[in-house]
């Protein structure tokens, strides 16, 4: 009787058929919800409600802000409906100019004639294109994310001011969200010193510091996302954790969230052993690589998988975290989580 029940139960634990190398954990093409993303969403909604013309989101490299933008697209749609949202990766141009910047904007926005014409023609084309998008949506708003915005220079900010004025005159409420590294703060100080209040007032009054993982509580929240808030294949109801540890997940309550303390200590010990400067933030890139290493190398159908503190430490060590330590932000204070 016991054997028959066990066989029946295990027959239900077959993992979904996924082509080799295509699971998001293997490709790295996924975003998990984090406390920082939740706070940023609330911040953006507040900016939108206040009809802010722009704002700055800044952080060190590899904290996950670019991936967060993609995730925020879906979250903002849930809250705002069909508001047009665009994004552009800003490139550092050797010779910043209105024409080159407008060309980038047209191309990023999906316009087929992004190369043709001079600056005046391109500005007119861009405005008409954006107004059409807004009218089609049935809402007066437009949100445009400018990623790597530390590469935007003063002439290009002046172009953004012109675009904002033109759209405002047509009844459109645009918001340009500058997303970039801490050099953005240096630009703010430079514009303040040089009296460029028209740029500061339009795009840099609102500011938000995007962070990675800063406490045990953050670690637990992110690990719980692997346990419960992920799914692949779509519609399968199978989370990332349950895909790689199906028996343990379904029969013995295995959850990555229960290892939050071990994960946090693993990163802390690595820093202490290398006598690295104090810093409490773990960039999301290295956190995700650590979890991915565990999932990919410890995948098993055993009922009781064991992930020791030493395994987590080895996983964190292979993530590249130590090599990139000089990018981390200063100490954020003692962890209370």
Coordinates of C-alpha atoms in Angstrom, one line a residue:
X1 CA 0.0 0.0 0.0
X2 CA 2.8 2.4 0.9
X3 CA 4.7 1.6 -2.2
X4 CA 1.7 2.1 -4.5
X5 CA 1.0 5.6 -2.9
X6 CA 4.7 6.6 -3.2
X7 CA 4.7 5.5 -6.9
X8 CA 1.5 7.4 -7.6
X9 CA 2.9 10.6 -5.9
X10 CA 6.2 10.5 -7.7
X11 CA 4.5 10.0 -11.1
X12 CA 3.1 13.5 -10.6
X13 CA 6.5 15.1 -10.1
X14 CA 7.6 15.0 -13.7
X15 CA 9.2 18.3 -14.6
X16 CA 7.9 20.2 -17.6
X17 CA 9.7 19.4 -20.9
X18 CA 12.1 22.3 -21.6
X19 CA 14.6 22.4 -24.4
X20 CA 18.2 22.1 -23.0
X21 CA 19.7 25.5 -22.2
X22 CA 16.4 27.4 -22.5
X23 CA 15.3 27.7 -18.9
X24 CA 15.6 31.4 -17.7
X25 CA 18.0 30.3 -15.0
X26 CA 20.2 29.0 -17.7
X27 CA 19.9 31.9 -20.1
X28 CA 19.8 34.6 -17.4
X29 CA 16.9 36.3 -19.2
X30 CA 14.5 36.9 -16.3
X31 CA 13.8 39.5 -13.6
X32 CA 12.6 38.8 -10.1
X33 CA 10.7 41.2 -8.0
X34 CA 12.9 42.8 -5.3
X35 CA 12.2 45.2 -2.4
X36 CA 14.0 47.9 -4.4
X37 CA 11.8 47.4 -7.5
X38 CA 8.7 47.6 -5.3
X39 CA 9.9 50.9 -3.8
X40 CA 10.8 52.3 -7.2
X41 CA 7.4 51.4 -8.6
X42 CA 5.7 53.4 -5.8
X43 CA 8.1 56.3 -6.4
X44 CA 7.4 56.4 -10.2
X45 CA 3.6 56.3 -9.6
X46 CA 4.0 59.2 -7.2
X47 CA 6.0 61.2 -9.8
X48 CA 3.4 60.4 -12.4
X49 CA 0.6 61.4 -10.1
X50 CA 2.4 64.8 -9.5
X51 CA 2.8 65.2 -13.3
X52 CA 6.6 65.5 -12.8
X53 CA 8.3 66.2 -16.2
X54 CA 11.2 63.9 -15.2
X55 CA 13.3 62.3 -12.5
X56 CA 16.6 60.5 -11.9
X57 CA 17.1 56.9 -10.9
X58 CA 20.8 56.4 -10.0
X59 CA 22.9 53.5 -8.6
X60 CA 26.3 51.8 -9.0
X61 CA 26.8 49.4 -11.9
X62 CA 25.3 45.9 -11.8
X63 CA 22.6 46.6 -9.3
X64 CA 19.9 45.5 -11.7
X65 CA 18.4 48.8 -12.7
X66 CA 18.3 48.0 -16.4
X67 CA 16.5 44.7 -15.8
X68 CA 14.2 46.5 -13.4
X69 CA 13.0 48.8 -16.2
X70 CA 11.8 45.8 -18.1
X71 CA 10.0 44.5 -15.1
X72 CA 8.5 47.9 -14.3
X73 CA 7.0 48.1 -17.8
X74 CA 4.6 45.3 -16.8
X75 CA 3.9 46.6 -13.3
X76 CA 3.2 50.1 -14.6
X77 CA 0.8 48.7 -17.2
X78 CA -1.1 47.0 -14.5
X79 CA -1.4 50.3 -12.6
X80 CA -1.8 52.8 -15.5
X81 CA -3.3 50.8 -18.4
X82 CA -2.3 51.6 -22.0
X83 CA 0.0 54.5 -21.2
X84 CA 2.7 54.6 -24.0
X85 CA 6.1 53.7 -22.5
X86 CA 9.4 53.8 -24.4
X87 CA 13.0 53.1 -23.5
X88 CA 16.3 54.1 -25.0
X89 CA 19.9 53.0 -24.3
X90 CA 21.8 56.3 -24.3
X91 CA 25.2 56.1 -26.1
X92 CA 28.1 58.4 -25.3
X93 CA 28.4 60.4 -28.5
X94 CA 31.8 61.9 -29.4
X95 CA 30.1 65.0 -30.7
X96 CA 26.7 65.4 -29.0
X97 CA 24.2 67.2 -31.3
X98 CA 20.5 67.7 -31.5
X99 CA 20.3 65.8 -34.8
X100 CA 22.1 62.7 -33.6
X101 CA 20.1 62.6 -30.4
X102 CA 16.8 63.0 -32.2
X103 CA 17.9 60.2 -34.5
X104 CA 18.6 58.0 -31.5
X105 CA 15.1 58.8 -30.0
X106 CA 13.3 58.1 -33.3
X107 CA 15.1 54.8 -33.7
X108 CA 14.5 53.7 -30.1
X109 CA 10.8 54.7 -30.4
X110 CA 10.4 52.4 -33.4
X111 CA 10.0 55.0 -36.2
X112 CA 11.0 53.6 -39.6
X113 CA 12.3 57.0 -40.9
X114 CA 14.8 57.6 -38.1
X115 CA 17.7 58.6 -40.4
X116 CA 16.0 60.9 -42.9
X117 CA 16.0 64.7 -42.6
X118 CA 17.7 67.4 -40.6
X119 CA 17.2 68.2 -37.0
X120 CA 14.1 70.3 -37.6
X121 CA 12.5 67.6 -39.7
X122 CA 13.4 64.9 -37.2
X123 CA 12.0 66.9 -34.3
X124 CA 8.7 67.4 -36.1
X125 CA 8.6 63.7 -37.1
X126 CA 9.2 62.6 -33.5
X127 CA 6.6 64.9 -32.0
X128 CA 3.9 63.8 -34.5
X129 CA 4.8 60.1 -33.9
X130 CA 4.6 60.5 -30.1
X131 CA 1.3 62.5 -30.2
X132 CA -0.1 59.7 -32.4
X133 CA 0.9 57.1 -29.9
X134 CA -0.7 59.0 -27.0
X135 CA -3.9 59.6 -28.9
X136 CA -4.2 56.0 -29.8
X137 CA -3.8 55.0 -26.1
X138 CA -6.6 57.2 -25.0
X139 CA -4.5 58.7 -22.2
X140 CA -2.6 62.0 -22.1
X141 CA 0.6 60.6 -20.6
X142 CA 3.8 59.4 -22.1
X143 CA 6.7 57.8 -20.1
X144 CA 10.2 57.5 -21.6
X145 CA 13.1 55.7 -19.8
X146 CA 16.5 56.9 -20.8
X147 CA 18.9 54.1 -19.7
X148 CA 22.6 54.8 -19.1
X149 CA 21.6 58.5 -18.8
X150 CA 25.0 59.5 -17.5
X151 CA 25.9 59.6 -21.2
X152 CA 23.4 62.4 -21.9
X153 CA 25.1 65.8 -22.3
X154 CA 23.9 69.4 -22.0
X155 CA 23.0 69.8 -25.7
X156 CA 20.9 66.7 -25.5
X157 CA 19.1 67.9 -22.4
X158 CA 18.2 71.0 -24.3
X159 CA 16.7 68.8 -27.0
X160 CA 14.6 67.0 -24.3
X161 CA 13.4 70.4 -23.1
X162 CA 12.3 71.3 -26.6
X163 CA 10.5 67.9 -27.0
X164 CA 8.8 68.4 -23.6
X165 CA 7.6 71.9 -24.6
X166 CA 6.3 70.7 -28.0
X167 CA 4.4 67.8 -26.4
X168 CA 3.0 69.9 -23.6
X169 CA 1.7 72.4 -26.2
X170 CA -0.2 69.4 -27.9
X171 CA -1.8 68.4 -24.6
X172 CA 0.6 65.5 -23.8
X173 CA 2.0 65.0 -20.3
X174 CA 5.5 63.5 -20.8
X175 CA 7.8 62.2 -18.1
X176 CA 11.5 61.4 -18.9
X177 CA 13.0 59.0 -16.4
X178 CA 16.8 59.2 -16.4
X179 CA 18.3 55.9 -15.3
X180 CA 22.1 55.8 -14.8
X181 CA 25.1 55.4 -12.7
X182 CA 26.3 57.8 -9.9
X183 CA 27.8 60.1 -12.5
X184 CA 24.3 61.5 -12.8
X185 CA 24.8 63.1 -9.4
X186 CA 27.9 64.7 -10.7
X187 CA 26.0 66.2 -13.6
X188 CA 23.4 67.5 -11.2
X189 CA 26.1 69.3 -9.2
X190 CA 27.6 70.7 -12.4
X191 CA 24.3 72.0 -13.7
X192 CA 23.6 73.5 -10.3
X193 CA 27.0 75.3 -10.2
X194 CA 26.6 76.6 -13.7
X195 CA 23.1 77.8 -13.1
X196 CA 21.4 75.4 -15.6
X197 CA 18.1 75.6 -13.7
X198 CA 16.0 74.8 -16.8
X199 CA 17.6 71.3 -16.9
X200 CA 17.5 70.7 -13.2
X201 CA 13.9 71.8 -12.9
X202 CA 12.7 69.7 -15.7
X203 CA 14.5 66.4 -15.2
X204 CA 16.5 66.3 -11.9
X205 CA 14.4 67.6 -9.0
X206 CA 13.0 64.1 -8.4
X207 CA 15.7 61.6 -7.4
X208 CA 15.7 57.9 -6.4
X209 CA 18.7 55.8 -5.4
X210 CA 18.2 52.2 -6.7
X211 CA 19.8 49.6 -4.5
X212 CA 20.7 45.9 -4.7
X213 CA 20.3 43.5 -1.8
X214 CA 21.1 45.3 1.4
X215 CA 19.9 43.0 4.3
X216 CA 18.9 39.5 5.2
X217 CA 15.3 40.6 4.8
X218 CA 16.1 41.6 1.2
X219 CA 17.8 38.2 0.6
X220 CA 14.8 36.4 1.9
X221 CA 12.4 38.4 -0.3
X222 CA 14.5 37.7 -3.4
X223 CA 14.8 34.0 -2.6
X224 CA 11.1 33.8 -2.0
X225 CA 10.6 35.1 -5.6
X226 CA 12.5 32.1 -6.9
X227 CA 10.2 29.9 -4.8
X228 CA 6.9 31.4 -5.6
X229 CA 6.9 34.5 -7.9
X230 CA 8.5 32.9 -10.9
X231 CA 7.1 30.5 -13.6
X232 CA 8.5 28.6 -16.5
X233 CA 7.1 27.5 -18.9
X234 CA 4.4 30.1 -19.0
X235 CA 1.2 28.8 -17.6
X236 CA 2.8 25.7 -16.0
X237 CA 2.6 27.0 -12.4
X238 CA 6.1 25.7 -11.9
X239 CA 8.4 28.1 -10.1
X240 CA 12.2 28.1 -10.7
X241 CA 12.8 26.4 -7.3
X242 CA 10.2 23.7 -7.9
X243 CA 11.6 23.1 -11.4
X244 CA 15.1 22.3 -10.2
X245 CA 14.0 20.6 -6.9
X246 CA 10.6 19.1 -7.8
X247 CA 10.4 16.3 -5.2
X248 CA 11.8 18.3 -2.3
X249 CA 9.6 21.3 -3.2
X250 CA 6.4 19.4 -3.4
X251 CA 6.9 16.7 -0.8
X252 CA 9.1 18.0 1.9
X253 CA 8.6 21.8 1.8
X254 CA 12.0 22.7 0.5
X255 CA 12.3 26.5 -0.1
X256 CA 15.3 28.7 -1.0
X257 CA 13.9 31.4 1.3
X258 CA 14.9 29.2 4.3
X259 CA 18.6 29.8 3.4
X260 CA 18.5 33.6 3.5
X261 CA 20.8 33.7 6.5
X262 CA 23.4 31.4 4.9
X263 CA 23.4 33.5 1.7
X264 CA 23.9 36.8 3.5
X265 CA 26.7 35.3 5.7
X266 CA 28.4 33.9 2.6
X267 CA 28.8 37.3 1.0
X268 CA 29.8 38.8 4.3
X269 CA 32.5 36.2 5.0
X270 CA 34.0 36.6 1.5
X271 CA 34.5 40.3 2.1
X272 CA 36.0 39.8 5.5
X273 CA 38.4 37.1 4.3
X274 CA 39.7 39.3 1.5
X275 CA 39.9 42.4 3.9
X276 CA 37.7 44.3 1.5
X277 CA 36.2 47.7 2.4
X278 CA 32.9 47.6 4.3
X279 CA 29.9 47.7 2.1
X280 CA 26.5 46.2 2.7
X281 CA 25.0 46.1 -0.8
X282 CA 25.1 43.0 -3.0
X283 CA 24.5 43.9 -6.6
X284 CA 21.6 41.9 -8.1
X285 CA 23.8 40.6 -10.9
X286 CA 26.0 38.7 -8.4
X287 CA 23.2 37.7 -6.2
X288 CA 21.3 36.1 -9.1
X289 CA 24.5 34.4 -10.4
X290 CA 24.9 32.8 -6.9
X291 CA 21.4 31.4 -6.8
X292 CA 21.7 30.2 -10.5
X293 CA 24.9 28.4 -9.6
X294 CA 23.1 26.5 -6.8
X295 CA 20.1 25.7 -9.0
X296 CA 22.1 24.5 -11.9
X297 CA 24.8 22.5 -10.0
X298 CA 22.7 21.1 -7.2
X299 CA 19.6 20.1 -9.2
X300 CA 18.4 16.8 -8.0
X301 CA 15.2 14.7 -7.6
X302 CA 16.3 13.7 -4.1
X303 CA 13.7 14.3 -1.5
X304 CA 16.0 16.2 0.9
X305 CA 18.6 18.3 -1.0
X306 CA 21.2 19.8 1.3
X307 CA 22.7 23.2 0.6
X308 CA 25.4 23.8 3.2
X309 CA 26.8 27.3 4.1
X310 CA 30.0 26.2 2.4
X311 CA 28.1 25.6 -0.9
X312 CA 26.5 29.0 -0.7
X313 CA 29.9 30.5 -0.1
X314 CA 31.4 28.7 -3.1
X315 CA 28.5 29.8 -5.2
X316 CA 29.0 33.5 -4.2
X317 CA 32.7 33.2 -4.9
X318 CA 32.1 32.0 -8.5
X319 CA 29.6 34.9 -9.1
X320 CA 32.4 37.5 -9.8
X321 CA 31.3 39.5 -6.7
X322 CA 34.8 39.9 -5.3
X323 CA 36.3 41.0 -8.6
X324 CA 33.7 43.7 -8.9
X325 CA 33.9 44.8 -5.2
X326 CA 35.4 48.2 -6.1
X327 CA 32.1 49.1 -7.7
X328 CA 30.1 48.7 -4.6
X329 CA 28.6 51.6 -2.6
X330 CA 29.9 52.6 0.8
X331 CA 28.6 50.9 4.0
X332 CA 24.9 51.3 4.4
X333 CA 24.9 50.7 8.2
X334 CA 24.5 47.7 10.4
X335 CA 22.0 45.0 9.2
X336 CA 19.1 44.6 11.5
X337 CA 17.4 41.9 9.5

